[in-house]
């Protein structure tokens, strides 16, 4: 990139060339000899003031040219050898001055760079959050940045000139001379963990990095210490360590060489190896069955080359090896961490022997249950088949029975009609009433037999519900039981009953059975049966009360 001269640089060059021209003009018309070199030296001095990098060598070349030209162009003449010697000495003085000027300029530039570097370093030290402290080799503080003031609580005025012992607890004072001896021998100290003492008496955990300060001759003249408060970090590490130590899972840390670097107490319980026995050992050889070791080695090698690990951050189930050689199932999860010393792999293992046993028992129970379901299903199928056969036989029996029963009933009814028709004039009213009851009983019996036959036909659909007057149903059931009521002197009564939806035959049979049981199972008193009804919303509750012996609780479930 083209660089243009500033006004100041241009003026400096004009002055240099003007003085050089004046000296040259005077040189032409005087006989000063070597003394005249002082004029050109003065010209060189002006060039030192220029900031142009090539000003000094350019001026020296110009002055040299003018000195040579003056020897040949002067009209005064003289001894040639004397003139040559004078000019040679003048040229030597010019270039000696040029060399001196270059060195002086380089020295000033070096001082400027050092000053800039020192200012930059001072700014960095001033802005650092870490405590940066300078000290002499006998342990006295020479510099104290704001970070140190924040960390320890002392100002720079309070600490400069005081001994380092003011920052160290009494029980750690012996650390100072030991550290200073290392520094005097030129050694540095990195990440030295110790305790620091603050102005208010608080102890803090600090990490120290200490380097020797050298002078221009490489002699150690002091020490520079960087202190960082890692109290919170250390507290977190201790908490994490406590978590690892008390974890219910085995936690194992392995380095990139496959060696164990950490082994928590649960790992000791799970595998049977103590921490001292495990740390430093090859993980695969210690806890991994032989058949898994090759795959482990390939996976580790692939991760170190590519950074890819399909087993990382996954829940895996595999076999592990105890110290006694026993193999057992574990659940494993692996994570990776990149540290200053390389990759580390954190393994979290859980013994799942009990879980696997319970799963096996559950599978066994499930298989047993499934087998029982199959057996019960087969038994139910056979029972259904038998029931179907029984229903068929029952239907056939009911059909035959109804046919055989209806024949004598028709005979009874026919003879009752013949008796009434042929001998009605001879019979009194009581006899006629008995004949009517016989006919009514036969009619109800025929209807019951018909209903029984219809009910026994299991292949037919159930009859749709219809409106049933329970008052009439009660009267029919009571009429069928008149003989028993009369024989036992029973009292059978009812309240006003509702009309409901249902099967007339089944409702009649139900009331007949309940009233009949109430009459039949009664001791030491005339039977009394009463039927009542109570409405509950859209439903009716029908109750049959009697003074019979009742039914034991063991029979309630059957009802």
PDB file of C-alpha atoms in Angstrom, residues 374-500:
ATOM      1  CA  UNK A 374     -56.765 -72.212  27.590  1.00  0.00           C
ATOM      2  CA  UNK A 375     -57.794 -75.054  29.911  1.00  0.00           C
ATOM      3  CA  UNK A 376     -60.695 -73.080  31.367  1.00  0.00           C
ATOM      4  CA  UNK A 377     -61.786 -72.041  27.897  1.00  0.00           C
ATOM      5  CA  UNK A 378     -61.784 -75.659  26.807  1.00  0.00           C
ATOM      6  CA  UNK A 379     -63.682 -76.665  29.948  1.00  0.00           C
ATOM      7  CA  UNK A 380     -66.176 -73.863  29.349  1.00  0.00           C
ATOM      8  CA  UNK A 381     -66.573 -74.939  25.740  1.00  0.00           C
ATOM      9  CA  UNK A 382     -67.286 -78.491  26.869  1.00  0.00           C
ATOM     10  CA  UNK A 383     -69.678 -77.209  29.541  1.00  0.00           C
ATOM     11  CA  UNK A 384     -71.476 -75.055  26.980  1.00  0.00           C
ATOM     12  CA  UNK A 385     -71.681 -78.029  24.686  1.00  0.00           C
ATOM     13  CA  UNK A 386     -73.114 -80.126  27.519  1.00  0.00           C
ATOM     14  CA  UNK A 387     -75.500 -77.319  28.399  1.00  0.00           C
ATOM     15  CA  UNK A 388     -76.660 -77.091  24.817  1.00  0.00           C
ATOM     16  CA  UNK A 389     -77.266 -80.841  24.839  1.00  0.00           C
ATOM     17  CA  UNK A 390     -79.038 -80.544  28.185  1.00  0.00           C
ATOM     18  CA  UNK A 391     -81.195 -77.722  26.845  1.00  0.00           C
ATOM     19  CA  UNK A 392     -82.116 -79.827  23.867  1.00  0.00           C
ATOM     20  CA  UNK A 393     -83.026 -82.731  26.147  1.00  0.00           C
ATOM     21  CA  UNK A 394     -84.904 -80.376  28.475  1.00  0.00           C
ATOM     22  CA  UNK A 395     -86.838 -78.939  25.551  1.00  0.00           C
ATOM     23  CA  UNK A 396     -87.703 -82.429  24.412  1.00  0.00           C
ATOM     24  CA  UNK A 397     -88.680 -83.402  27.953  1.00  0.00           C
ATOM     25  CA  UNK A 398     -90.740 -80.249  28.395  1.00  0.00           C
ATOM     26  CA  UNK A 399     -92.506 -80.865  25.118  1.00  0.00           C
ATOM     27  CA  UNK A 400     -93.273 -84.465  26.034  1.00  0.00           C
ATOM     28  CA  UNK A 401     -94.196 -83.546  29.598  1.00  0.00           C
ATOM     29  CA  UNK A 402     -96.481 -80.733  28.504  1.00  0.00           C
ATOM     30  CA  UNK A 403     -98.160 -83.021  26.010  1.00  0.00           C
ATOM     31  CA  UNK A 404     -98.579 -85.808  28.573  1.00  0.00           C
ATOM     32  CA  UNK A 405     -99.773 -83.403  31.275  1.00  0.00           C
ATOM     33  CA  UNK A 406    -102.231 -81.559  29.079  1.00  0.00           C
ATOM     34  CA  UNK A 407    -104.031 -84.792  28.166  1.00  0.00           C
ATOM     35  CA  UNK A 408    -105.232 -85.641  31.738  1.00  0.00           C
ATOM     36  CA  UNK A 409    -105.863 -81.946  32.389  1.00  0.00           C
ATOM     37  CA  UNK A 410    -108.157 -81.808  29.390  1.00  0.00           C
ATOM     38  CA  UNK A 411    -109.846 -84.931  30.765  1.00  0.00           C
ATOM     39  CA  UNK A 412    -110.297 -83.326  34.180  1.00  0.00           C
ATOM     40  CA  UNK A 413    -111.675 -80.196  32.620  1.00  0.00           C
ATOM     41  CA  UNK A 414    -113.994 -82.216  30.341  1.00  0.00           C
ATOM     42  CA  UNK A 415    -115.367 -84.335  33.165  1.00  0.00           C
ATOM     43  CA  UNK A 416    -115.849 -81.206  35.297  1.00  0.00           C
ATOM     44  CA  UNK A 417    -117.932 -79.673  32.504  1.00  0.00           C
ATOM     45  CA  UNK A 418    -119.871 -82.947  32.062  1.00  0.00           C
ATOM     46  CA  UNK A 419    -120.533 -83.064  35.782  1.00  0.00           C
ATOM     47  CA  UNK A 420    -121.787 -79.505  35.812  1.00  0.00           C
ATOM     48  CA  UNK A 421    -123.856 -79.906  32.643  1.00  0.00           C
ATOM     49  CA  UNK A 422    -125.370 -83.328  33.449  1.00  0.00           C
ATOM     50  CA  UNK A 423    -125.864 -83.018  37.166  1.00  0.00           C
ATOM     51  CA  UNK A 424    -126.022 -79.293  37.608  1.00  0.00           C
ATOM     52  CA  UNK A 425    -129.660 -79.375  38.723  1.00  0.00           C
ATOM     53  CA  UNK A 426    -128.860 -81.837  41.445  1.00  0.00           C
ATOM     54  CA  UNK A 427    -125.857 -79.949  42.800  1.00  0.00           C
ATOM     55  CA  UNK A 428    -126.087 -77.138  45.294  1.00  0.00           C
ATOM     56  CA  UNK A 429    -124.266 -73.846  44.936  1.00  0.00           C
ATOM     57  CA  UNK A 430    -121.279 -75.007  46.955  1.00  0.00           C
ATOM     58  CA  UNK A 431    -120.719 -77.972  44.658  1.00  0.00           C
ATOM     59  CA  UNK A 432    -121.000 -75.753  41.602  1.00  0.00           C
ATOM     60  CA  UNK A 433    -118.416 -73.426  43.121  1.00  0.00           C
ATOM     61  CA  UNK A 434    -116.028 -76.338  43.575  1.00  0.00           C
ATOM     62  CA  UNK A 435    -116.562 -77.406  39.966  1.00  0.00           C
ATOM     63  CA  UNK A 436    -115.765 -73.835  38.807  1.00  0.00           C
ATOM     64  CA  UNK A 437    -112.573 -73.833  40.885  1.00  0.00           C
ATOM     65  CA  UNK A 438    -111.563 -77.145  39.304  1.00  0.00           C
ATOM     66  CA  UNK A 439    -112.055 -75.699  35.830  1.00  0.00           C
ATOM     67  CA  UNK A 440    -110.162 -72.496  36.744  1.00  0.00           C
ATOM     68  CA  UNK A 441    -107.297 -74.489  38.246  1.00  0.00           C
ATOM     69  CA  UNK A 442    -107.068 -76.684  35.182  1.00  0.00           C
ATOM     70  CA  UNK A 443    -107.032 -73.598  32.944  1.00  0.00           C
ATOM     71  CA  UNK A 444    -104.211 -71.960  34.955  1.00  0.00           C
ATOM     72  CA  UNK A 445    -102.314 -75.236  34.961  1.00  0.00           C
ATOM     73  CA  UNK A 446    -102.547 -75.482  31.204  1.00  0.00           C
ATOM     74  CA  UNK A 447    -101.294 -71.904  30.864  1.00  0.00           C
ATOM     75  CA  UNK A 448     -98.339 -72.619  33.154  1.00  0.00           C
ATOM     76  CA  UNK A 449     -97.461 -75.739  31.180  1.00  0.00           C
ATOM     77  CA  UNK A 450     -97.651 -73.718  27.959  1.00  0.00           C
ATOM     78  CA  UNK A 451     -95.390 -71.030  29.439  1.00  0.00           C
ATOM     79  CA  UNK A 452     -92.979 -73.673  30.721  1.00  0.00           C
ATOM     80  CA  UNK A 453     -92.720 -75.150  27.253  1.00  0.00           C
ATOM     81  CA  UNK A 454     -92.053 -71.718  25.728  1.00  0.00           C
ATOM     82  CA  UNK A 455     -89.425 -70.911  28.375  1.00  0.00           C
ATOM     83  CA  UNK A 456     -87.587 -74.178  27.821  1.00  0.00           C
ATOM     84  CA  UNK A 457     -87.010 -73.405  24.142  1.00  0.00           C
ATOM     85  CA  UNK A 458     -83.630 -71.816  24.652  1.00  0.00           C
ATOM     86  CA  UNK A 459     -83.011 -71.315  20.970  1.00  0.00           C
ATOM     87  CA  UNK A 460     -85.898 -68.873  20.710  1.00  0.00           C
ATOM     88  CA  UNK A 461     -85.565 -65.174  21.614  1.00  0.00           C
ATOM     89  CA  UNK A 462     -86.953 -63.888  24.904  1.00  0.00           C
ATOM     90  CA  UNK A 463     -90.462 -62.522  24.813  1.00  0.00           C
ATOM     91  CA  UNK A 464     -90.584 -58.729  24.664  1.00  0.00           C
ATOM     92  CA  UNK A 465     -91.721 -57.024  27.847  1.00  0.00           C
ATOM     93  CA  UNK A 466     -95.315 -55.860  28.072  1.00  0.00           C
ATOM     94  CA  UNK A 467     -97.393 -53.934  30.555  1.00  0.00           C
ATOM     95  CA  UNK A 468     -98.367 -56.247  33.452  1.00  0.00           C
ATOM     96  CA  UNK A 469    -100.950 -55.372  36.118  1.00  0.00           C
ATOM     97  CA  UNK A 470     -99.393 -56.767  39.297  1.00  0.00           C
ATOM     98  CA  UNK A 471    -102.788 -56.695  41.046  1.00  0.00           C
ATOM     99  CA  UNK A 472    -104.164 -59.258  38.552  1.00  0.00           C
ATOM    100  CA  UNK A 473    -100.909 -61.222  38.647  1.00  0.00           C
ATOM    101  CA  UNK A 474    -101.114 -61.358  42.468  1.00  0.00           C
ATOM    102  CA  UNK A 475    -104.771 -62.540  42.315  1.00  0.00           C
ATOM    103  CA  UNK A 476    -103.857 -65.308  39.832  1.00  0.00           C
ATOM    104  CA  UNK A 477    -100.981 -66.506  41.990  1.00  0.00           C
ATOM    105  CA  UNK A 478    -103.160 -66.429  45.096  1.00  0.00           C
ATOM    106  CA  UNK A 479    -105.932 -68.389  43.345  1.00  0.00           C
ATOM    107  CA  UNK A 480    -103.429 -71.124  42.457  1.00  0.00           C
ATOM    108  CA  UNK A 481    -102.558 -71.359  46.163  1.00  0.00           C
ATOM    109  CA  UNK A 482    -106.157 -71.308  47.495  1.00  0.00           C
ATOM    110  CA  UNK A 483    -106.016 -74.941  48.650  1.00  0.00           C
ATOM    111  CA  UNK A 484    -102.845 -74.384  50.663  1.00  0.00           C
ATOM    112  CA  UNK A 485    -104.168 -71.094  52.059  1.00  0.00           C
ATOM    113  CA  UNK A 486    -107.374 -72.795  53.178  1.00  0.00           C
ATOM    114  CA  UNK A 487    -105.603 -75.817  54.696  1.00  0.00           C
ATOM    115  CA  UNK A 488    -103.164 -73.735  56.758  1.00  0.00           C
ATOM    116  CA  UNK A 489    -105.534 -70.870  57.554  1.00  0.00           C
ATOM    117  CA  UNK A 490    -103.122 -68.431  55.956  1.00  0.00           C
ATOM    118  CA  UNK A 491    -103.780 -64.729  55.499  1.00  0.00           C
ATOM    119  CA  UNK A 492    -102.536 -63.404  52.142  1.00  0.00           C
ATOM    120  CA  UNK A 493    -103.030 -59.673  51.464  1.00  0.00           C
ATOM    121  CA  UNK A 494    -101.682 -56.898  49.263  1.00  0.00           C
ATOM    122  CA  UNK A 495    -101.560 -53.162  48.880  1.00  0.00           C
ATOM    123  CA  UNK A 496    -102.498 -51.478  45.642  1.00  0.00           C
ATOM    124  CA  UNK A 497     -99.818 -52.669  43.208  1.00  0.00           C
ATOM    125  CA  UNK A 498     -98.567 -50.842  40.086  1.00  0.00           C
ATOM    126  CA  UNK A 499     -98.563 -51.761  36.431  1.00  0.00           C
ATOM    127  CA  UNK A 500     -95.033 -52.505  35.252  1.00  0.00           C
TER     128      UNK A 500
END
